[in-house]
Structure formats: C-alpha cells, structure tokens
Coordinates of C-alpha atoms and ligand atoms in Angstrom, one line a residue:
X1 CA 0.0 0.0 0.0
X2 CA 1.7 2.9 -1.2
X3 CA 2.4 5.7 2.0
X4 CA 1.4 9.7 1.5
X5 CA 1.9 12.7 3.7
X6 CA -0.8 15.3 3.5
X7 CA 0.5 19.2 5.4
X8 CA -2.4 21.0 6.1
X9 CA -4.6 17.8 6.7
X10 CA -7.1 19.9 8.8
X11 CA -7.7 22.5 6.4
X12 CA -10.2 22.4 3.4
X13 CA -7.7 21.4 0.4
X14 CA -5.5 19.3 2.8
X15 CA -9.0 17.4 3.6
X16 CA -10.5 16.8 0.6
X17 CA -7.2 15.3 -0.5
X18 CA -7.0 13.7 2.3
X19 CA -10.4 11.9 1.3
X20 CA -9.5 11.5 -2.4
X21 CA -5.7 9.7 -1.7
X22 CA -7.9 7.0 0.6
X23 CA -10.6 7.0 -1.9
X24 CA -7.4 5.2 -4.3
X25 CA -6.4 2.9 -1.7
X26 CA -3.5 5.1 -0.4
X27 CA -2.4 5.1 3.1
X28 CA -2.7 8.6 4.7
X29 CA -0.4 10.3 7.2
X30 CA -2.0 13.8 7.9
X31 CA -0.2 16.3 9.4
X32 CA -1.4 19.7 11.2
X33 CA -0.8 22.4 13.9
X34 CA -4.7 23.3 13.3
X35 CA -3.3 27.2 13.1
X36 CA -6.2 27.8 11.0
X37 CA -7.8 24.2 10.0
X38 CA -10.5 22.3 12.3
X39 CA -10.2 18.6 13.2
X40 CA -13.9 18.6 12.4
X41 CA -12.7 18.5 8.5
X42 CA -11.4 14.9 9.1
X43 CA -12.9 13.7 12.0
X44 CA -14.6 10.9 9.6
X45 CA -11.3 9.8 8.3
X46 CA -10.0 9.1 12.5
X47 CA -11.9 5.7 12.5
X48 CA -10.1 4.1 9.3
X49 CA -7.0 2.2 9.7
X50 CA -5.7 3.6 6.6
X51 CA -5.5 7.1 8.1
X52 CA -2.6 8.2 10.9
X53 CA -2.6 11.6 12.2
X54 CA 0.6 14.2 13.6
X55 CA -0.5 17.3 15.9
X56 CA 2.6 19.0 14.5
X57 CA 3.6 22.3 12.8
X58 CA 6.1 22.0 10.3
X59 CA 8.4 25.2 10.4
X60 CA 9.8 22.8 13.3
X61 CA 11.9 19.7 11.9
X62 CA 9.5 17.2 10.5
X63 CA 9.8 13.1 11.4
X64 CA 7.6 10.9 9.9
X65 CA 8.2 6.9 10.9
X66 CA 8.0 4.2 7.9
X67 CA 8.2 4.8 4.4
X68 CA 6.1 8.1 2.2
X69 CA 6.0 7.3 -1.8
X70 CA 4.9 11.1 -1.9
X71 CA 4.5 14.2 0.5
X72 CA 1.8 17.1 -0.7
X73 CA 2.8 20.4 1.4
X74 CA -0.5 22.2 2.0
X75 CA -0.2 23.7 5.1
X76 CA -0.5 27.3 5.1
X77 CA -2.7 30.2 6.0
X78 CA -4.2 30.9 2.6
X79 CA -6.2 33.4 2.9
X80 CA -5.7 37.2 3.2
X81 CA -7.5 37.3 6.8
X82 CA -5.5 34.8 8.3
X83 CA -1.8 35.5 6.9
X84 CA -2.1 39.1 7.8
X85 CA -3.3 38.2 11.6
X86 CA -0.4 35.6 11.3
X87 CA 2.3 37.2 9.1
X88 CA 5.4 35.5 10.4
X89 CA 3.9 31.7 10.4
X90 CA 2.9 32.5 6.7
X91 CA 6.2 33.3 6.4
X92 CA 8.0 30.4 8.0
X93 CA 5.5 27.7 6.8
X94 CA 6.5 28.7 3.5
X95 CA 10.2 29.0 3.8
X96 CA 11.2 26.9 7.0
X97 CA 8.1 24.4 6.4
X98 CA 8.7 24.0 2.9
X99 CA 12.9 23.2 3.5
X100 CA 11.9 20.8 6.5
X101 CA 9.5 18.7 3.8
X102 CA 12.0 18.7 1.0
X103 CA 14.4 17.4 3.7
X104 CA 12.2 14.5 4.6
X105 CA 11.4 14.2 0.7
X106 CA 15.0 13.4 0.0
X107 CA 15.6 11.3 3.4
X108 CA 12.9 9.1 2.1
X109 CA 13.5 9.4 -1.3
X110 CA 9.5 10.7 -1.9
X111 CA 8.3 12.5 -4.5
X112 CA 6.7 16.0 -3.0
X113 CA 4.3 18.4 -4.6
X114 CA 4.3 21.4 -2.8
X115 CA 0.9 23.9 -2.9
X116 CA 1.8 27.2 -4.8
X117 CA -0.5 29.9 -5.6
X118 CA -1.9 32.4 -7.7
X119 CA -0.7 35.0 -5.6
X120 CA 2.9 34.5 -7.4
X121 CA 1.5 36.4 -10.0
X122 CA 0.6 39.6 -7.6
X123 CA -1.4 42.0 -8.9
X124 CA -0.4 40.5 -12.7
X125 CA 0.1 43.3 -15.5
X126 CA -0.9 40.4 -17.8
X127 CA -4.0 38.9 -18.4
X128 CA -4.5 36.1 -17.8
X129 CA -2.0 34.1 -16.8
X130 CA 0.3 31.6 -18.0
X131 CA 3.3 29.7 -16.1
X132 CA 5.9 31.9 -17.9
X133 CA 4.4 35.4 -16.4
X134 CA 7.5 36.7 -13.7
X135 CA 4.9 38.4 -11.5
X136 CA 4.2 42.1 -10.1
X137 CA 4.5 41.6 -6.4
X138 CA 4.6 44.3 -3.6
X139 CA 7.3 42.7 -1.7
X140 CA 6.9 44.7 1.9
X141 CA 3.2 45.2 1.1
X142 CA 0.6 43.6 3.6
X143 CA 0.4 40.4 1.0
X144 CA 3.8 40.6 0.8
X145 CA 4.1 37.6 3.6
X146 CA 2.3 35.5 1.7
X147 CA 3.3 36.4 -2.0
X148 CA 7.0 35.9 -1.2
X149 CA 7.0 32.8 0.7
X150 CA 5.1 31.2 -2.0
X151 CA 8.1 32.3 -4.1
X152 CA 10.4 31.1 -2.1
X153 CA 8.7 28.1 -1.7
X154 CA 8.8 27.5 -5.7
X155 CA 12.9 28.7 -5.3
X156 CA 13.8 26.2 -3.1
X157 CA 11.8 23.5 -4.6
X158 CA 13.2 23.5 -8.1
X159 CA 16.5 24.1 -6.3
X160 CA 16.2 20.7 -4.3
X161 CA 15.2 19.5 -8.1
X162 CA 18.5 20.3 -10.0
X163 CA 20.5 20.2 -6.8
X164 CA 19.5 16.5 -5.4
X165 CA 17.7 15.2 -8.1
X166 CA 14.9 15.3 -6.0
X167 CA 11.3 14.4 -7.5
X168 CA 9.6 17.8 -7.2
X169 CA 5.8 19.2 -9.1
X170 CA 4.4 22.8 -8.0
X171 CA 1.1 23.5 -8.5
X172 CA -0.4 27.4 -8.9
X173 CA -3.8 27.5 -7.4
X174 CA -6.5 29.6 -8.5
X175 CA -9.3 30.3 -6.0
X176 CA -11.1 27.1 -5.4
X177 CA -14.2 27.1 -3.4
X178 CA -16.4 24.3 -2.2
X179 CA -17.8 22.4 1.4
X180 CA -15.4 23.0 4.1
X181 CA -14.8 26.8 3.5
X182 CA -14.4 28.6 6.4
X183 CA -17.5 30.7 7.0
X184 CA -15.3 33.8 8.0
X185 CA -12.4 33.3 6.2
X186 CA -12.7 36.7 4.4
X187 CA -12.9 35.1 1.0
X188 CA -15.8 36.5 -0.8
X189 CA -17.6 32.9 -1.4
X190 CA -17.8 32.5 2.4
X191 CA -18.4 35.7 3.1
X192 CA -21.3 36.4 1.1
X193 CA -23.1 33.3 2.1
X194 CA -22.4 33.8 5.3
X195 CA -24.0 37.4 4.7
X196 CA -27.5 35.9 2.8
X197 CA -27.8 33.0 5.5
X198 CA -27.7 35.3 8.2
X199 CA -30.2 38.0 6.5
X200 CA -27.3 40.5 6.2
X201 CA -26.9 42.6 3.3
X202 CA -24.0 41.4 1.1
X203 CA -20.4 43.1 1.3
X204 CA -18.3 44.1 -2.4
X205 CA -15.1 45.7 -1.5
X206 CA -14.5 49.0 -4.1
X207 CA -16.9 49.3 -7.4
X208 CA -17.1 45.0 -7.7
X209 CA -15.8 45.3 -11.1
X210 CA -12.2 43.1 -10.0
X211 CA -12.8 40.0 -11.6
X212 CA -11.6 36.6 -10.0
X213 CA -12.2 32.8 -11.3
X214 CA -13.6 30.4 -9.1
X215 CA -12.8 26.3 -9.4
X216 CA -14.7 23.6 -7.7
X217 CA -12.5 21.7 -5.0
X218 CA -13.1 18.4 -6.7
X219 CA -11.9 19.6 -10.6
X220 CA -9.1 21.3 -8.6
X221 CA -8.1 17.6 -6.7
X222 CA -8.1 16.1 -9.6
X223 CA -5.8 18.5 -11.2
X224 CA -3.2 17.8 -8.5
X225 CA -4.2 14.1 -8.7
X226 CA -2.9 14.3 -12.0
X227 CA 0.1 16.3 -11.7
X228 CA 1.7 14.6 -9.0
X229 CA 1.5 11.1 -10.8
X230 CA 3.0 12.9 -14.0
X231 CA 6.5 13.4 -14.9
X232 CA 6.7 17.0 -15.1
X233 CA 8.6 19.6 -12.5
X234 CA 7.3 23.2 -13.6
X235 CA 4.8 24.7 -12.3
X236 CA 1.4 23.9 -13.6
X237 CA -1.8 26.1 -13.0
X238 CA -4.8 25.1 -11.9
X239 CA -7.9 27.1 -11.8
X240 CA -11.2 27.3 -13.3
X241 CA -10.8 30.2 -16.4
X242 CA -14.5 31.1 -16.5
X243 CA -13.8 34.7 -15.1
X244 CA -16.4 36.6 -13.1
X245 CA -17.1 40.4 -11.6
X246 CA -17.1 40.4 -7.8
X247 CA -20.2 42.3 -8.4
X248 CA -22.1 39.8 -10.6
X249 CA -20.6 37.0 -8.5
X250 CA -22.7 38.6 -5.4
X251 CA -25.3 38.8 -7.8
X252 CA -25.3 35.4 -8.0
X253 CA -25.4 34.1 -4.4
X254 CA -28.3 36.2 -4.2
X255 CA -30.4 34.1 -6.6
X256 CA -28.9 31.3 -5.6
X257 CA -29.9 31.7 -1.8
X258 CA -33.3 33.9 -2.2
X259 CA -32.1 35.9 0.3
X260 CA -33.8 39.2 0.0
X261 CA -31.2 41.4 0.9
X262 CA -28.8 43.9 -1.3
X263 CA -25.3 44.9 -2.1
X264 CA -23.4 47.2 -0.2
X265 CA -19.8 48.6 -1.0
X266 CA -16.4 49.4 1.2
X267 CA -13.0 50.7 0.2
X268 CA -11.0 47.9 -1.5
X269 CA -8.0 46.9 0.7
X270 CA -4.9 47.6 -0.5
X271 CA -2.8 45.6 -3.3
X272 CA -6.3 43.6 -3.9
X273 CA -5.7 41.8 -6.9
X274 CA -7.5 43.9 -9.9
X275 CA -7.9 40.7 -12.4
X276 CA -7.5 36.9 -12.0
X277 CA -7.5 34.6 -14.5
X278 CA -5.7 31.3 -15.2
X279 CA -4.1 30.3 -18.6
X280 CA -4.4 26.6 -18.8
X281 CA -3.0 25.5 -21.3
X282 CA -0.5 24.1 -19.8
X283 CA -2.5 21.8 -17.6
X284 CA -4.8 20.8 -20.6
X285 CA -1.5 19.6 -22.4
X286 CA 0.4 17.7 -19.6
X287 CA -2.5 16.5 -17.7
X288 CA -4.7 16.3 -20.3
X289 CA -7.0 18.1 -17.5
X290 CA -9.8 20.8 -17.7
X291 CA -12.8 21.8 -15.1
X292 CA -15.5 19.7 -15.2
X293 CA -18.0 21.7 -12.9
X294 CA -19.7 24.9 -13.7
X295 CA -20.2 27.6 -11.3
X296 CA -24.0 27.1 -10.7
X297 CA -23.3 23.2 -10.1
X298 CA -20.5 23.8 -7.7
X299 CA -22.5 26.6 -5.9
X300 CA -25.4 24.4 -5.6
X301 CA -22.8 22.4 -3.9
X302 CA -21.0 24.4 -1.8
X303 CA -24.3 25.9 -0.7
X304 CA -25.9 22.6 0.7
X305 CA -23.0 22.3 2.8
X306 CA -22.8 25.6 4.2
X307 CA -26.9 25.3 5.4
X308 CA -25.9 22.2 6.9
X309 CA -23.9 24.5 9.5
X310 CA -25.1 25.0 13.1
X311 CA -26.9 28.2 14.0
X312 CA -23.5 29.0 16.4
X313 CA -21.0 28.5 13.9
X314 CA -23.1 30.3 11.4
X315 CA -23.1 33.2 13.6
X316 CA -19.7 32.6 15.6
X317 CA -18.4 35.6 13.6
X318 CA -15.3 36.0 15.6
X319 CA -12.2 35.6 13.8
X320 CA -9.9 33.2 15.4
X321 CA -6.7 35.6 15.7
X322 CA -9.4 38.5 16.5
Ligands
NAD401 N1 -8.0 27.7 -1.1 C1 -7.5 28.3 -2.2 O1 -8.3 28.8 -3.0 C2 -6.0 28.3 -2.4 C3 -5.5 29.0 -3.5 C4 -4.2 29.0 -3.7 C5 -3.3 28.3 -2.9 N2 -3.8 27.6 -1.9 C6 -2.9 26.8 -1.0 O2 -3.4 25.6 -0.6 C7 -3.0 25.3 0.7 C8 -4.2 25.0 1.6 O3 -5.1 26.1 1.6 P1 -6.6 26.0 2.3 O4 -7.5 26.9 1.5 O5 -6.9 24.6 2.5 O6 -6.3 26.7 3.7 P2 -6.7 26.3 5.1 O7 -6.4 27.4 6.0 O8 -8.1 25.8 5.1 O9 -5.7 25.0 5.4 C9 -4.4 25.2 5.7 C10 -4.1 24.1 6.8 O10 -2.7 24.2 7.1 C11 -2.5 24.2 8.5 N3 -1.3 24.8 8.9 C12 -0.9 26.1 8.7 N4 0.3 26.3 9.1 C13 0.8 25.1 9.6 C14 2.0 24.7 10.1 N5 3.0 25.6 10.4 N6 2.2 23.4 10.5 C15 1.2 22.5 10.3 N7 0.0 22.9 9.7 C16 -0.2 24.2 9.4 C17 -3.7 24.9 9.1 O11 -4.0 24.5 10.4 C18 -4.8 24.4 8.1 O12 -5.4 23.2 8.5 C19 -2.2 26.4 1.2 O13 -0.8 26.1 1.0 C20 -2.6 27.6 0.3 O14 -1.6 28.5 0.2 C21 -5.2 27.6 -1.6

C-alpha cells in the first residue's frame, strides 16, 4: 500500500485530499498544527485504519516513521484574513516548512508536490496568466508575507530538483471554493453566504468590477491528482478560467440563496488583486486536464453544505486571531 503525507490535513484542500488519496487505496499520514484548519474536516477519516494523524507544525523539523512514496505540502494560512493576523507563520510555513519537507522528501526518497499559488502572479500586469508570467508583487506590502513565501517556496523547490535530483511538481492554485470553507475566512464565497444566511446585506469591497475565477475543489483535486502522478517539474496552474465580476458573482449568491437582501460597497483593501485569471493551457497539455464543474453546479454544492452549518457556527463571527 503505497504511503502519503498530506500538510495541512485539517484545512479544506488538505482534507479533501486527504479523502481522495484513501478513496485510491492510499495510506494517509495527515499532518497539522490546526493554526487555521478544524479537526472537524477529518474527523470521519480518525476511524479508518488507513489514516494516521501528527499534531505537529512544520516550520519545526519534520519526522515521519516508515516509508512516504509522496509528501503534498499544504499547510498554510491561505487566505488574506489569516496570513495578515499571522504574518510570520505565513512566512516560516513557506520558507522553513517547505525546506523541513523537502528534507524529509530526499531522506525518504518521496516525490513532494508542494501547494503554490496564484498569488505569485501579484497584482499580474498580464492577463491572464500563463506559467511563464514573472509576477508584479509588492514585496513589503501587507500580501507581501504570503506572495513571497510562495516564491520562495517555488525557489527552493526546483533548487532541491536540480540540486539533489529530487522528485519535485508545483502547483499554482486559482481560487477554489467548495464544502469545508471557512465561514469567516474573508474570502468573498464565504463571506457572502455567510451574509445571505444570516439575513445580512452582502459586502463588495470598491466598485465589484475586479474579476476573479472560481474552481470547484473536486476539478481542482483532480488537477493535483494528476500532476503529482506525472513526470513534469514546472509549475502547472490550476484554476477554473470562467472569469467573473465580484459584483455579478454577489449577484449570484443572491439568486442562488433567495435571500432578500442587497449589495453594499467598502473601500478595497490595498494591493487587492484587480484581475484573476488562469491560462491553462498548460495543464490541458500535460494532464490532459480541464474543469468539469460549472459555477452554478459547484455553488449548488458548496451551498448545501454551508446550510448544513449550526446556528452558532453560522453566527460565531469571531475571527480566530481577532
Ligand atoms: N483555497 C484556495 O483557493 C487556495 C488558493 C491558492 C493556494 N492555496 C494553497 O493551498 C494550501 C491549503 O489552503 P486551504 O485553502 O486549504 O487553507 P486552510 O487554512 O483551510 O488550510 C491550511 C491548513 O494548514 C494548517 N497549517 C498552517 N500552518 C501550519 C504549520 N506551520 N504546520 C502545520 N499545519 C499548518 C492549518 O491549520 C490548516 O489546517 C495552502 O498552502 C494555500 O496557500 C489555496
């Protein structure tokens, strides 16, 4: 039975792979300091002898007992609420986390697929974007923490490749949404069901007219299915292309929830991302991959889940690092 180590187990990518990887007869070893994840994510997976679990954050050295055929680094604040509460464990879980991991790759001889971003492409000056696009990051602005250790984290990966020889595929997520979200995460999906379960009026930061693509968490797992059982080292996006306003999109959870209540506006925070957009080409050549599920299927989805939430955590506001 073939061994993998899952970062980030407790969070909402590191979970549905989690469920995916045992779904093919993997063993799993999860991994998490549940910084921002929720044991309630894999609570199912506890009973099944296929699943082990470490309480352990990985910017500290990293031992695992017994073989791992393949290591997928997830774990990291990912979105812009959390990693500017937690600026320097964005940081380290990045830089530190991602050398302990490629340490353990090469001690065991695993392949390791570490979780890159979108957000390497900053606020991007093309449109959209492909794997060759360089970036336009703020490198001491409040994303900065995030942007740069995702950049790192690509650095020191394809240097562990042509260094060591070591077995390395990044991955460049676009925003994916789906069950498991956190309500008040700050991402706009969240957020503005959150806002229409609740009865509240729904939040657009500026004039809504940034655009962002949104991919369904299974089409995305499959992506990374995919490119960690190919041969290819460079980074691959993956990301849904069909591009929407932040406006229309708000427009959309309205019908889609029947809630009654309207759009209002704030001021955009600063270096928000003005266009997002994936290029896959890429993927649809290597992996022979594309999404599967369109936005009204994945919302119907995503939004069966979220009314399955409890009145407290639907209201439980709070941020965690408030
Ligand atoms: N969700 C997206 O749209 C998206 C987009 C681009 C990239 N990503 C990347 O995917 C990965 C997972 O994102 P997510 O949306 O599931 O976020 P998440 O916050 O739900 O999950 C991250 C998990 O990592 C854990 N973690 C954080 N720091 C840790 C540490 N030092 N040691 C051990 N565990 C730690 C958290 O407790 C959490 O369970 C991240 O690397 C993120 O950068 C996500």
């Amino acid at each position: 039975m073939k061994r993998v180590l899952i970062t980030g187990v407790a969070g909402f990518l590191g979970s549905h792979l989690a469920d995916r990887f045992i779904k093919e007869g993997y063993m799993v070893v999860g991994m998490d300091n549940l910084i921002t994840g929720d044991l309630k994510n894999i609570e199912h997976l506890f009973k099944l002898k296929d699943f082990e679990f470490y309480h352990h954050d990985v910017s500290k050295y990293v031992a695992v007992h017994g073989t791992l055929d393949y290591i997928l680094h997830f774990a990291s604040p990912a979105s812009p609420i959390d990693y500017l509460k937690i600026p320097i464990q964005t940081l380290k879980v990045s830089s530190l986390g991602t050398h302990n991991l490629l340490g353990l790759a090469k001690a065991k001889s695993s392949r390791i697929l570490v979780a890159s971003t979108s957000e390497v492409y900053g606020d991007p000056l093309v449109h959209p974007q492909n794997e060759d696009y360089w970036g336009n990051v703020n490198p001491i602005g409040p994303r900065g923490v995030y942007d740069e250790a995702k950049r790192f984290q690509e650095a020191i990966t394809m240097a562990y490749h042509t260094y060591h020889g070591l077995e390395t595929r990044i991955v460049r997520i676009f925003n994916t949404y789906g069950p498991r979200m956190r309500l008040n995460d700050g991402r706009a999906l969240p957020a503005f069901i959150g806002q229409a379960l609740r009865g509240e009026d729904l939040t657009v930061f500026g004039d809504g007219s940034q655009t962002r693509s949104f991919c369904y968490v299974d089409d995305l797992v499959e992506g990374i299915y995919r490119l960690l059982l190919s041969d290819y080292q460079y980074p691959v996006n993956i990301g849904n292309p069909d591009e929407i306003s932040i406006r229309d999109f708000a427009e959309e959870i309205i019908k889609l929830t029947g809630t009654k209540q309207k759009i209002i506006t704030k001021p955009l925070p600063k270096d928000d991302p003005k266009q997002r957009q994936p290029d896959i080409t890429r993927a649809k050549k290597i992996l022979n991959w594309e999404p599967k599920i369109n936005r009204s299927e994945g919302l119907k989805m995503t939004f069966e889940y979220f009314k399955t939430l409890t009145k407290e955590e639907l209201y439980n506001s709070a941020h965690r690092f408030a």
